[in-house]
mmCIF file of C-alpha atoms in Angstrom:
data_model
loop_
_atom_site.group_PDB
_atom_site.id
_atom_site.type_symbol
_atom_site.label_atom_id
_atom_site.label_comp_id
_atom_site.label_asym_id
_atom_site.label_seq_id
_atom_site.Cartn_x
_atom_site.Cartn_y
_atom_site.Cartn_z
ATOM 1 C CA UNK A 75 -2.574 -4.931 17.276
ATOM 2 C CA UNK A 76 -3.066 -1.181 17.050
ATOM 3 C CA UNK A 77 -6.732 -1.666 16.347
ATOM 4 C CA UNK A 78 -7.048 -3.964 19.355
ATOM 5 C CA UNK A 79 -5.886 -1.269 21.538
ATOM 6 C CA UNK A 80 -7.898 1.446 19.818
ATOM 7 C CA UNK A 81 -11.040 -1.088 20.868
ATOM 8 C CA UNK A 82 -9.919 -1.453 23.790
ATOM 9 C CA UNK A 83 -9.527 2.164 24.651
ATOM 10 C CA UNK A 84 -13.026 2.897 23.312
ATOM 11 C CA UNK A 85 -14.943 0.031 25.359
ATOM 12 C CA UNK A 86 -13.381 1.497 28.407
ATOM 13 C CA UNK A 87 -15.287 4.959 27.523
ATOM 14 C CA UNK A 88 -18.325 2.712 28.020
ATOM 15 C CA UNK A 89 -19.208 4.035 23.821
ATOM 16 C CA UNK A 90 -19.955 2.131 20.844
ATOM 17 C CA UNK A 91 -17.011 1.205 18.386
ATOM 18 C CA UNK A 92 -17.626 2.736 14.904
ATOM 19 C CA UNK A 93 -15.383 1.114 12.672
ATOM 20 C CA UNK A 94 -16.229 3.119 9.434
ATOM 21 C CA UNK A 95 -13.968 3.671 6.557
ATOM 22 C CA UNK A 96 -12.490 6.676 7.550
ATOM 23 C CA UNK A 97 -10.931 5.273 10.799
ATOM 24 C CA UNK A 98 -9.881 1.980 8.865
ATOM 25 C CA UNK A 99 -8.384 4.846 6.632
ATOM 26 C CA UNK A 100 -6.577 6.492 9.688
ATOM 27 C CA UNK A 101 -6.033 3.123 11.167
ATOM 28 C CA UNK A 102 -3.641 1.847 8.145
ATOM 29 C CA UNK A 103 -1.922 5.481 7.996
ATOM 30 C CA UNK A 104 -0.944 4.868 11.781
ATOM 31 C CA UNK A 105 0.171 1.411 11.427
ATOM 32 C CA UNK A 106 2.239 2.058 8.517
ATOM 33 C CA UNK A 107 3.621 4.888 10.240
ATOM 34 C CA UNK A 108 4.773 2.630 13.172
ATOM 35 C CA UNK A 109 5.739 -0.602 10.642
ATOM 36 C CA UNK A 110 7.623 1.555 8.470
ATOM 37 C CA UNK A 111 10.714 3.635 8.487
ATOM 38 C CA UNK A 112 9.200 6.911 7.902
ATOM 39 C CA UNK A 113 9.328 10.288 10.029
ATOM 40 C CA UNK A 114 9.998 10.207 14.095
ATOM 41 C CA UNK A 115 7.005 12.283 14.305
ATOM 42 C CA UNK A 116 3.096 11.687 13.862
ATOM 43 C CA UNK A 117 0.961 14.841 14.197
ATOM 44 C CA UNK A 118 -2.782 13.689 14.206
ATOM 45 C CA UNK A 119 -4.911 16.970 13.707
ATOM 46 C CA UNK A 120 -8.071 18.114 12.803
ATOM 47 C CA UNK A 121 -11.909 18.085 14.205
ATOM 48 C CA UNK A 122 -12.979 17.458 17.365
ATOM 49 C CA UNK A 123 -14.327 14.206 18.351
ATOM 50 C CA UNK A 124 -12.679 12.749 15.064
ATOM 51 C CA UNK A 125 -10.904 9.923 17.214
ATOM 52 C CA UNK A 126 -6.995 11.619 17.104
ATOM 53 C CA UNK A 127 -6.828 11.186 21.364
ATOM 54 C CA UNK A 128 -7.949 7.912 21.255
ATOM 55 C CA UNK A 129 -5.209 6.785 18.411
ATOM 56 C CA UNK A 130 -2.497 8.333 20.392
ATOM 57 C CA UNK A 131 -3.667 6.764 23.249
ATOM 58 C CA UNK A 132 -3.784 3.641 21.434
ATOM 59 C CA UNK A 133 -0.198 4.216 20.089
ATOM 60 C CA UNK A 134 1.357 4.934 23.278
ATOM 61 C CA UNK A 135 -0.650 1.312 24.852
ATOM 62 C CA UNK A 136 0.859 -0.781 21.955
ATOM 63 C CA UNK A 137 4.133 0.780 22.367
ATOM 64 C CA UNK A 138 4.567 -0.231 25.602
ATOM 65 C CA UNK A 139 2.515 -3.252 25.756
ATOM 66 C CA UNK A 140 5.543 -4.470 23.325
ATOM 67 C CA UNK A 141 7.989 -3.287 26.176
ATOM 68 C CA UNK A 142 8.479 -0.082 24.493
ATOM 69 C CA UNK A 143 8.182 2.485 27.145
ATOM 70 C CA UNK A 144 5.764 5.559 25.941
ATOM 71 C CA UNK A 145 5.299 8.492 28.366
ATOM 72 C CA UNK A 146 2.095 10.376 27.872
ATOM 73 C CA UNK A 147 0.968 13.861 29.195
ATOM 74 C CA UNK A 148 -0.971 16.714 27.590
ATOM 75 C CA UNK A 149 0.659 20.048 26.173
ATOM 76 C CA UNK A 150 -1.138 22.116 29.416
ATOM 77 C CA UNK A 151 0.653 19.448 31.645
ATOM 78 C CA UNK A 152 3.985 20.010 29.567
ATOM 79 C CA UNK A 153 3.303 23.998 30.049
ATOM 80 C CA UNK A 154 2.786 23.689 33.835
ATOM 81 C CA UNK A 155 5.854 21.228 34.826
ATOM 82 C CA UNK A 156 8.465 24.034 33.015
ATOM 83 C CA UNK A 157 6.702 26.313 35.822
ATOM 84 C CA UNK A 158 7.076 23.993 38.532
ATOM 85 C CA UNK A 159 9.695 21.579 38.223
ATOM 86 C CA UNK A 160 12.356 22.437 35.769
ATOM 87 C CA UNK A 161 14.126 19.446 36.301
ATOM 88 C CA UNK A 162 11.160 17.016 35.171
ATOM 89 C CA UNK A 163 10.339 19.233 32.309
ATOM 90 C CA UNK A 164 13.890 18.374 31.153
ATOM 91 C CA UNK A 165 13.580 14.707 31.917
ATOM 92 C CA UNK A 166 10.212 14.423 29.849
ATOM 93 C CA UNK A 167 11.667 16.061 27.010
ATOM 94 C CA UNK A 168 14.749 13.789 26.569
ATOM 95 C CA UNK A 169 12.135 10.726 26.519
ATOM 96 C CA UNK A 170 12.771 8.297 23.994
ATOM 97 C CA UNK A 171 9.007 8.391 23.294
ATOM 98 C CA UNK A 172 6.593 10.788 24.191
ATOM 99 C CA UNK A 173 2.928 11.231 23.687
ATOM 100 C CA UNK A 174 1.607 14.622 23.818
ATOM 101 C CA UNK A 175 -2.054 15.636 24.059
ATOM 102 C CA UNK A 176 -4.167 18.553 23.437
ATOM 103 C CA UNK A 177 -1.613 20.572 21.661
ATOM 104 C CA UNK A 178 -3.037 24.172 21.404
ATOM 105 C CA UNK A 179 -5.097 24.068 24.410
ATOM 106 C CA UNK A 180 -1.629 24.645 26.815
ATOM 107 C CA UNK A 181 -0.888 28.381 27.663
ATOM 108 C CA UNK A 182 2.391 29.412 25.146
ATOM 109 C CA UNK A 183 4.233 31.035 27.881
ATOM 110 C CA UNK A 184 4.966 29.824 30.917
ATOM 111 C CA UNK A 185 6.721 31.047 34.095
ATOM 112 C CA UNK A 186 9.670 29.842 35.381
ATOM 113 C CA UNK A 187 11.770 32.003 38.328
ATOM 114 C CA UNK A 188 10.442 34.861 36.717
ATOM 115 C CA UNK A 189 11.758 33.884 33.287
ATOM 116 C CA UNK A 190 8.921 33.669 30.413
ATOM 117 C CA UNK A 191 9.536 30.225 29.301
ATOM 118 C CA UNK A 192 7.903 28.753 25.792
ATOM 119 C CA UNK A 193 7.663 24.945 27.270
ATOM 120 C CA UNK A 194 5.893 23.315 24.499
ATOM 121 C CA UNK A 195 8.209 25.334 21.663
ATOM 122 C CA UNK A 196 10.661 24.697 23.672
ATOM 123 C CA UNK A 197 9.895 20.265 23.872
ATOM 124 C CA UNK A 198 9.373 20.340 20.372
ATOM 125 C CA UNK A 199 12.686 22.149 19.256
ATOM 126 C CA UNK A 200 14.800 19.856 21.827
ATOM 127 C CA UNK A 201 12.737 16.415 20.345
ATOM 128 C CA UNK A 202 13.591 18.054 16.571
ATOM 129 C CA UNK A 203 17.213 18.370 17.307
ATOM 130 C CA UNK A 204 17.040 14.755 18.776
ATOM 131 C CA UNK A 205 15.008 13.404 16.315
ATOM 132 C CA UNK A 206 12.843 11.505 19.156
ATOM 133 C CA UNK A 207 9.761 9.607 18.219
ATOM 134 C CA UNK A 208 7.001 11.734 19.020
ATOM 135 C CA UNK A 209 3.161 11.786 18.654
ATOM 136 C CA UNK A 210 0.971 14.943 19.153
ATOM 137 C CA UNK A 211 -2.812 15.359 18.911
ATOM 138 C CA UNK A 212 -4.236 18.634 18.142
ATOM 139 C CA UNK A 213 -7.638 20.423 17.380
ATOM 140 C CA UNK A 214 -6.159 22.554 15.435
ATOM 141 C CA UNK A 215 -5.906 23.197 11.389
ATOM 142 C CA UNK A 216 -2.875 23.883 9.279
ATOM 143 C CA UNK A 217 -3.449 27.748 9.641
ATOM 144 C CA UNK A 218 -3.894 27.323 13.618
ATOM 145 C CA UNK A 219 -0.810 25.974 13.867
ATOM 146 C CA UNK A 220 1.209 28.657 11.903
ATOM 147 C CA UNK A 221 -0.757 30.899 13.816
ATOM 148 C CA UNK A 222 -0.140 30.001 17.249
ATOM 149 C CA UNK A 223 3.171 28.722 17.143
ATOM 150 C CA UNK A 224 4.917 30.583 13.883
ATOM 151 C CA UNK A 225 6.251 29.156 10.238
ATOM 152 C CA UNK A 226 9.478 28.051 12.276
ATOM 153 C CA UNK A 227 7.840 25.916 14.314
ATOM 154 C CA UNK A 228 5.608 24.784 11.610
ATOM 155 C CA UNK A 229 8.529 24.072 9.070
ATOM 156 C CA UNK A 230 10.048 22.420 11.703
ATOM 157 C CA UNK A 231 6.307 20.133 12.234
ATOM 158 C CA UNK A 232 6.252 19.333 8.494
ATOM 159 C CA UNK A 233 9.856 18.217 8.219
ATOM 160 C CA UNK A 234 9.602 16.006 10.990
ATOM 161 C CA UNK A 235 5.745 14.932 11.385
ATOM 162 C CA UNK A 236 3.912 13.038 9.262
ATOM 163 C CA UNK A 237 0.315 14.475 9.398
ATOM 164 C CA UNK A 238 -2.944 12.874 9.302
ATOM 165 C CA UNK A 239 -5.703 15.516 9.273
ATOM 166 C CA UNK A 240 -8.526 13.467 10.768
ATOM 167 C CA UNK A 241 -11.563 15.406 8.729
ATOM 168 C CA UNK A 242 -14.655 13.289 9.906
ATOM 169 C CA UNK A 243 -17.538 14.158 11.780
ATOM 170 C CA UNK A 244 -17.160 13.789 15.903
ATOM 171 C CA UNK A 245 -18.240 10.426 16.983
ATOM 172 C CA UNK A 246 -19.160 12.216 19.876
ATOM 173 C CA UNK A 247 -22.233 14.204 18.525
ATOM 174 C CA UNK A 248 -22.107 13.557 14.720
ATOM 175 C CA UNK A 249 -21.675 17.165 13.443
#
């Protein structure tokens, strides 16, 4: 079912549907991170055009084709609701399931009243604490992440996240 929604998502790019080994590799991963009783987290990470959007995407579609109810919204989205309307911000983050996008690409501080807000820190600390089912995309490597958002944060990630580090070439350009 999850690789019927990956198709699906990729058809409606209007692109060709590569199913190679390495995304039957990532494809099994995914599904036995879904069918089995593993980590509330999934971080997929790694190159660009390497097919990690389109998973979560596909994730979030299954989910709630089965009547599970999967918001979706990018970290930059996440970073500009704290700024604008508190209240969602804390209604998104108590989600029982919650796609986020483009992690890395959102600004790391945010205003809010005047107040210098971490929103994305911030969702993943309260969805740690929780232990909500989460999945994140990123374009970012192991060191990126310690980088950008500190060893807490990371410890946190590893504890929490199972991590595929999608490695391939973009199906976008190949390189």
């Amino acid at each position: 079912m999850l690789d019927a929604c990956y198709q699906e998502i990729v058809s409606r790019r209007r692109i060709k549907f590569q199913a190679d080994e390495t995304y039957k590799l990532y494809l099994r991963m995914c599904s036995r991170w879904l069918s089995e009783d593993l980590k509330p987290g999934i971080l997929l990470y790694g190159n660009y055009g390497a097919g990690k959007t389109t998973m979560g995407k596909a994730i979030a579609e299954l989910l709630n084709n089965l009547g599970y109810p999967m918001r979706s919204i990018t970290a930059r989205d996440i970073a500009n609701l704290v700024a604008i309307d508190p209240e969602a911000f804390n209604t998104l983050k108590r989600e029982n399931k919650l796609y986020i996008d483009e992690v890395g690409r959102e600004p790391l501080v945010a205003k809010n009243y005047g107040n210098d807000k971490n929103p994305f820190i911030e969702m993943l600390e309260f969805r740690y604490d929780k232990q909500l089912f989460t999945v994140l995309t990123a374009n970012l490597t192991d060191e990126e992440i310690v980088d950008r958002y500190g060893p807490y944060i990371d410890e946190r990630i590893a504890e929490n996240f199972e991590k595929i580090n999608y490695e391939n070439k973009s199906y976008r350009t190949g390189r």
